[in-house]
PDB file of C-alpha atoms and ligand atoms in Angstrom:
ATOM      1  CA  UNK A 212      11.689  -7.218   4.037  1.00 70.00           C
ATOM      2  CA  UNK A 213      12.783  -9.719   1.424  1.00 74.00           C
ATOM      3  CA  UNK A 214      10.000  -9.062  -1.114  1.00 76.00           C
ATOM      4  CA  UNK A 215       9.772 -12.771  -1.864  1.00 82.00           C
ATOM      5  CA  UNK A 216       5.995 -12.815  -1.943  1.00 87.00           C
ATOM      6  CA  UNK A 217       4.317 -15.900  -0.507  1.00 91.00           C
ATOM      7  CA  UNK A 218       7.538 -17.713   0.381  1.00 92.00           C
ATOM      8  CA  UNK A 219       8.786 -14.654   2.242  1.00 91.00           C
ATOM      9  CA  UNK A 220       5.509 -14.460   4.176  1.00 92.00           C
ATOM     10  CA  UNK A 221       5.887 -18.114   5.106  1.00 93.00           C
ATOM     11  CA  UNK A 222       9.484 -17.458   6.190  1.00 94.00           C
ATOM     12  CA  UNK A 223       8.419 -14.530   8.397  1.00 94.00           C
ATOM     13  CA  UNK A 224       5.728 -16.702   9.992  1.00 95.00           C
ATOM     14  CA  UNK A 225       8.252 -19.461  10.754  1.00 96.00           C
ATOM     15  CA  UNK A 226      10.665 -16.952  12.292  1.00 96.00           C
ATOM     16  CA  UNK A 227       7.905 -15.551  14.489  1.00 96.00           C
ATOM     17  CA  UNK A 228       6.813 -19.059  15.462  1.00 97.00           C
ATOM     18  CA  UNK A 229      10.373 -19.753  16.570  1.00 97.00           C
ATOM     19  CA  UNK A 230      10.029 -16.742  18.874  1.00 97.00           C
ATOM     20  CA  UNK A 231       6.795 -18.140  20.321  1.00 97.00           C
ATOM     21  CA  UNK A 232       4.075 -16.561  18.193  1.00 97.00           C
ATOM     22  CA  UNK A 233       0.911 -18.615  17.870  1.00 97.00           C
ATOM     23  CA  UNK A 234      -0.755 -16.442  15.208  1.00 97.00           C
ATOM     24  CA  UNK A 235       0.551 -14.598  12.166  1.00 95.00           C
ATOM     25  CA  UNK A 236      -1.135 -11.665  10.404  1.00 94.00           C
ATOM     26  CA  UNK A 237      -1.043 -12.055   6.632  1.00 92.00           C
ATOM     27  CA  UNK A 238      -1.805  -8.876   4.765  1.00 86.00           C
ATOM     28  CA  UNK A 239      -2.914  -8.098   1.263  1.00 83.00           C
ATOM     29  CA  UNK A 240       0.024  -8.256  -1.153  1.00 80.00           C
ATOM     30  CA  UNK A 241       2.370  -8.886   1.746  1.00 80.00           C
ATOM     31  CA  UNK A 242       6.041  -9.049   0.811  1.00 76.00           C
ATOM     32  CA  UNK A 243       5.131  -8.507  -2.817  1.00 73.00           C
ATOM     33  CA  UNK A 244       6.807  -6.387  -5.442  1.00 75.00           C
ATOM     34  CA  UNK A 245       4.672  -4.519  -7.938  1.00 74.00           C
ATOM     35  CA  UNK A 246       2.203  -6.884  -9.527  1.00 81.00           C
ATOM     36  CA  UNK A 247       4.511  -9.923  -9.606  1.00 87.00           C
ATOM     37  CA  UNK A 248       2.270 -11.928  -7.240  1.00 89.00           C
ATOM     38  CA  UNK A 249      -1.492 -11.882  -6.973  1.00 89.00           C
ATOM     39  CA  UNK A 250      -2.650  -9.691  -4.053  1.00 86.00           C
ATOM     40  CA  UNK A 251      -3.712 -12.693  -1.994  1.00 90.00           C
ATOM     41  CA  UNK A 252      -0.971 -15.183  -2.952  1.00 92.00           C
ATOM     42  CA  UNK A 253       0.369 -14.932   0.600  1.00 92.00           C
ATOM     43  CA  UNK A 254      -3.000 -15.986   1.962  1.00 94.00           C
ATOM     44  CA  UNK A 255      -3.094 -19.020  -0.301  1.00 94.00           C
ATOM     45  CA  UNK A 256       0.353 -20.385   0.581  1.00 95.00           C
ATOM     46  CA  UNK A 257      -0.841 -20.940   4.152  1.00 95.00           C
ATOM     47  CA  UNK A 258      -3.380 -23.409   2.697  1.00 95.00           C
ATOM     48  CA  UNK A 259      -0.488 -25.461   1.315  1.00 95.00           C
ATOM     49  CA  UNK A 260       1.790 -25.419   4.361  1.00 95.00           C
ATOM     50  CA  UNK A 261       0.899 -25.935   8.006  1.00 93.00           C
ATOM     51  CA  UNK A 262       3.735 -24.485  10.036  1.00 94.00           C
ATOM     52  CA  UNK A 263       1.930 -24.659  13.349  1.00 94.00           C
ATOM     53  CA  UNK A 264       0.740 -21.067  13.584  1.00 95.00           C
ATOM     54  CA  UNK A 265      -2.699 -19.729  12.802  1.00 96.00           C
ATOM     55  CA  UNK A 266      -2.691 -17.343   9.828  1.00 96.00           C
ATOM     56  CA  UNK A 267      -4.935 -14.300  10.268  1.00 95.00           C
ATOM     57  CA  UNK A 268      -5.751 -13.249   6.704  1.00 93.00           C
ATOM     58  CA  UNK A 269      -6.353  -9.518   6.406  1.00 90.00           C
ATOM     59  CA  UNK A 270      -7.952  -8.081   3.296  1.00 89.00           C
ATOM     60  CA  UNK A 271      -7.610  -4.641   1.746  1.00 87.00           C
ATOM     61  CA  UNK A 272      -9.016  -1.767   3.777  1.00 89.00           C
ATOM     62  CA  UNK A 273     -10.431   1.507   2.498  1.00 92.00           C
ATOM     63  CA  UNK A 274     -12.426   4.480   3.680  1.00 93.00           C
ATOM     64  CA  UNK A 275     -16.103   4.367   2.736  1.00 95.00           C
ATOM     65  CA  UNK A 276     -17.776   7.751   2.305  1.00 95.00           C
ATOM     66  CA  UNK A 277     -21.210   6.230   3.037  1.00 97.00           C
ATOM     67  CA  UNK A 278     -20.172   4.218   6.096  1.00 96.00           C
ATOM     68  CA  UNK A 279     -17.982   7.174   7.164  1.00 94.00           C
ATOM     69  CA  UNK A 280     -15.318   4.802   8.445  1.00 94.00           C
ATOM     70  CA  UNK A 281     -12.570   2.434   7.434  1.00 92.00           C
ATOM     71  CA  UNK A 282     -14.003  -0.775   6.032  1.00 94.00           C
ATOM     72  CA  UNK A 283     -13.290  -3.932   4.081  1.00 92.00           C
ATOM     73  CA  UNK A 284     -15.212  -5.738   1.376  1.00 90.00           C
ATOM     74  CA  UNK A 285     -16.583  -7.932   4.168  1.00 90.00           C
ATOM     75  CA  UNK A 286     -17.961  -5.018   6.201  1.00 94.00           C
ATOM     76  CA  UNK A 287     -19.093  -2.548   3.524  1.00 97.00           C
ATOM     77  CA  UNK A 288     -21.807  -3.168   0.922  1.00 97.00           C
ATOM     78  CA  UNK A 289     -21.271   0.094  -0.991  1.00 97.00           C
ATOM     79  CA  UNK A 290     -19.855   0.380  -4.525  1.00 97.00           C
ATOM     80  CA  UNK A 291     -16.237   1.248  -5.383  1.00 94.00           C
ATOM     81  CA  UNK A 292     -17.064   4.861  -6.207  1.00 96.00           C
ATOM     82  CA  UNK A 293     -17.864   5.381  -2.511  1.00 96.00           C
ATOM     83  CA  UNK A 294     -14.427   4.084  -1.471  1.00 94.00           C
ATOM     84  CA  UNK A 295     -11.180   5.944  -0.911  1.00 91.00           C
ATOM     85  CA  UNK A 296      -8.234   3.570  -1.062  1.00 88.00           C
ATOM     86  CA  UNK A 297      -4.574   4.437  -1.112  1.00 84.00           C
ATOM     87  CA  UNK A 298      -1.563   2.150  -1.060  1.00 80.00           C
ATOM     88  CA  UNK A 299       1.386   2.644   1.259  1.00 78.00           C
ATOM     89  CA  UNK A 300       3.515   3.212  -1.826  1.00 78.00           C
ATOM     90  CA  UNK A 301       1.255   6.076  -2.928  1.00 84.00           C
ATOM     91  CA  UNK A 302       1.359   7.545   0.591  1.00 86.00           C
ATOM     92  CA  UNK A 303       5.158   7.528   0.494  1.00 85.00           C
ATOM     93  CA  UNK A 304       5.074   9.213  -2.911  1.00 88.00           C
ATOM     94  CA  UNK A 305       2.720  11.945  -1.657  1.00 89.00           C
ATOM     95  CA  UNK A 306       4.951  12.563   1.356  1.00 87.00           C
ATOM     96  CA  UNK A 307       8.088  12.815  -0.785  1.00 87.00           C
ATOM     97  CA  UNK A 308       6.297  15.223  -3.136  1.00 89.00           C
ATOM     98  CA  UNK A 309       5.083  17.320  -0.192  1.00 86.00           C
ATOM     99  CA  UNK A 310       1.454  16.761  -1.154  1.00 89.00           C
ATOM    100  CA  UNK A 311      -1.520  16.341   1.169  1.00 87.00           C
ATOM    101  CA  UNK A 312      -2.389  12.914   2.527  1.00 88.00           C
ATOM    102  CA  UNK A 313      -6.051  11.868   2.747  1.00 89.00           C
ATOM    103  CA  UNK A 314      -7.454  12.875   6.132  1.00 90.00           C
ATOM    104  CA  UNK A 315     -10.152  10.240   5.728  1.00 88.00           C
ATOM    105  CA  UNK A 316      -7.471   7.560   6.134  1.00 88.00           C
ATOM    106  CA  UNK A 317      -4.920   9.215   8.427  1.00 88.00           C
ATOM    107  CA  UNK A 318      -5.566  11.488  11.380  1.00 89.00           C
ATOM    108  CA  UNK A 319      -4.201  15.033  11.012  1.00 90.00           C
ATOM    109  CA  UNK A 320      -1.871  14.431  13.973  1.00 92.00           C
ATOM    110  CA  UNK A 321      -0.346  11.434  12.201  1.00 88.00           C
ATOM    111  CA  UNK A 322      -0.009  13.345   8.932  1.00 87.00           C
ATOM    112  CA  UNK A 323       1.826  16.121  10.778  1.00 87.00           C
ATOM    113  CA  UNK A 324       4.372  13.681  12.235  1.00 87.00           C
ATOM    114  CA  UNK A 325       4.869  11.933   8.890  1.00 85.00           C
ATOM    115  CA  UNK A 326       5.254  15.250   7.080  1.00 84.00           C
ATOM    116  CA  UNK A 327       8.026  16.319   9.463  1.00 82.00           C
ATOM    117  CA  UNK A 328      10.180  13.564   8.035  1.00 71.00           C
ATOM    118  CA  UNK A 329      11.199  12.200  11.410  1.00 58.00           C
ATOM    119  CA  UNK A 330       9.732   8.843  10.577  1.00 57.00           C
ATOM    120  CA  UNK A 331      11.676   6.412   8.450  1.00 56.00           C
ATOM    121  CA  UNK A 332       9.432   5.182   5.683  1.00 54.00           C
ATOM    122  CA  UNK A 333      10.244   1.657   4.615  1.00 53.00           C
ATOM    123  CA  UNK A 334       9.184   0.064   1.393  1.00 48.00           C
TER     124      UNK A 334
HETATM  125 ZN1   ZN B 208     -19.669   1.485   2.991  1.00 82.27          ZN
END
């Protein structure tokens, strides 16, 4: 991970294209650091450059207490107070602090494996 924001996302897409990929998943705040780039800057750079792959733009996901499932702003009409969202950074912090992870977002089996510390957590 180079944390170069949109240009890094474009670089990763080009590398994957060179290995034969036809599509590239672009996440929310991909390759970003803190709040240096807007959360969807990586989505927008694919409007400026056509590198020959199809960008699949993924938006933020969260757990909705009303829908009782993971959702996005496209799939859930409920207000923010019904949402449980947690960043990967916050999950890493909770793990390091030995605190509980939200079972609405991660299955207990996954939490158990992560809590054992056998998994390398990357930034
Ligand atoms: Zn909902």
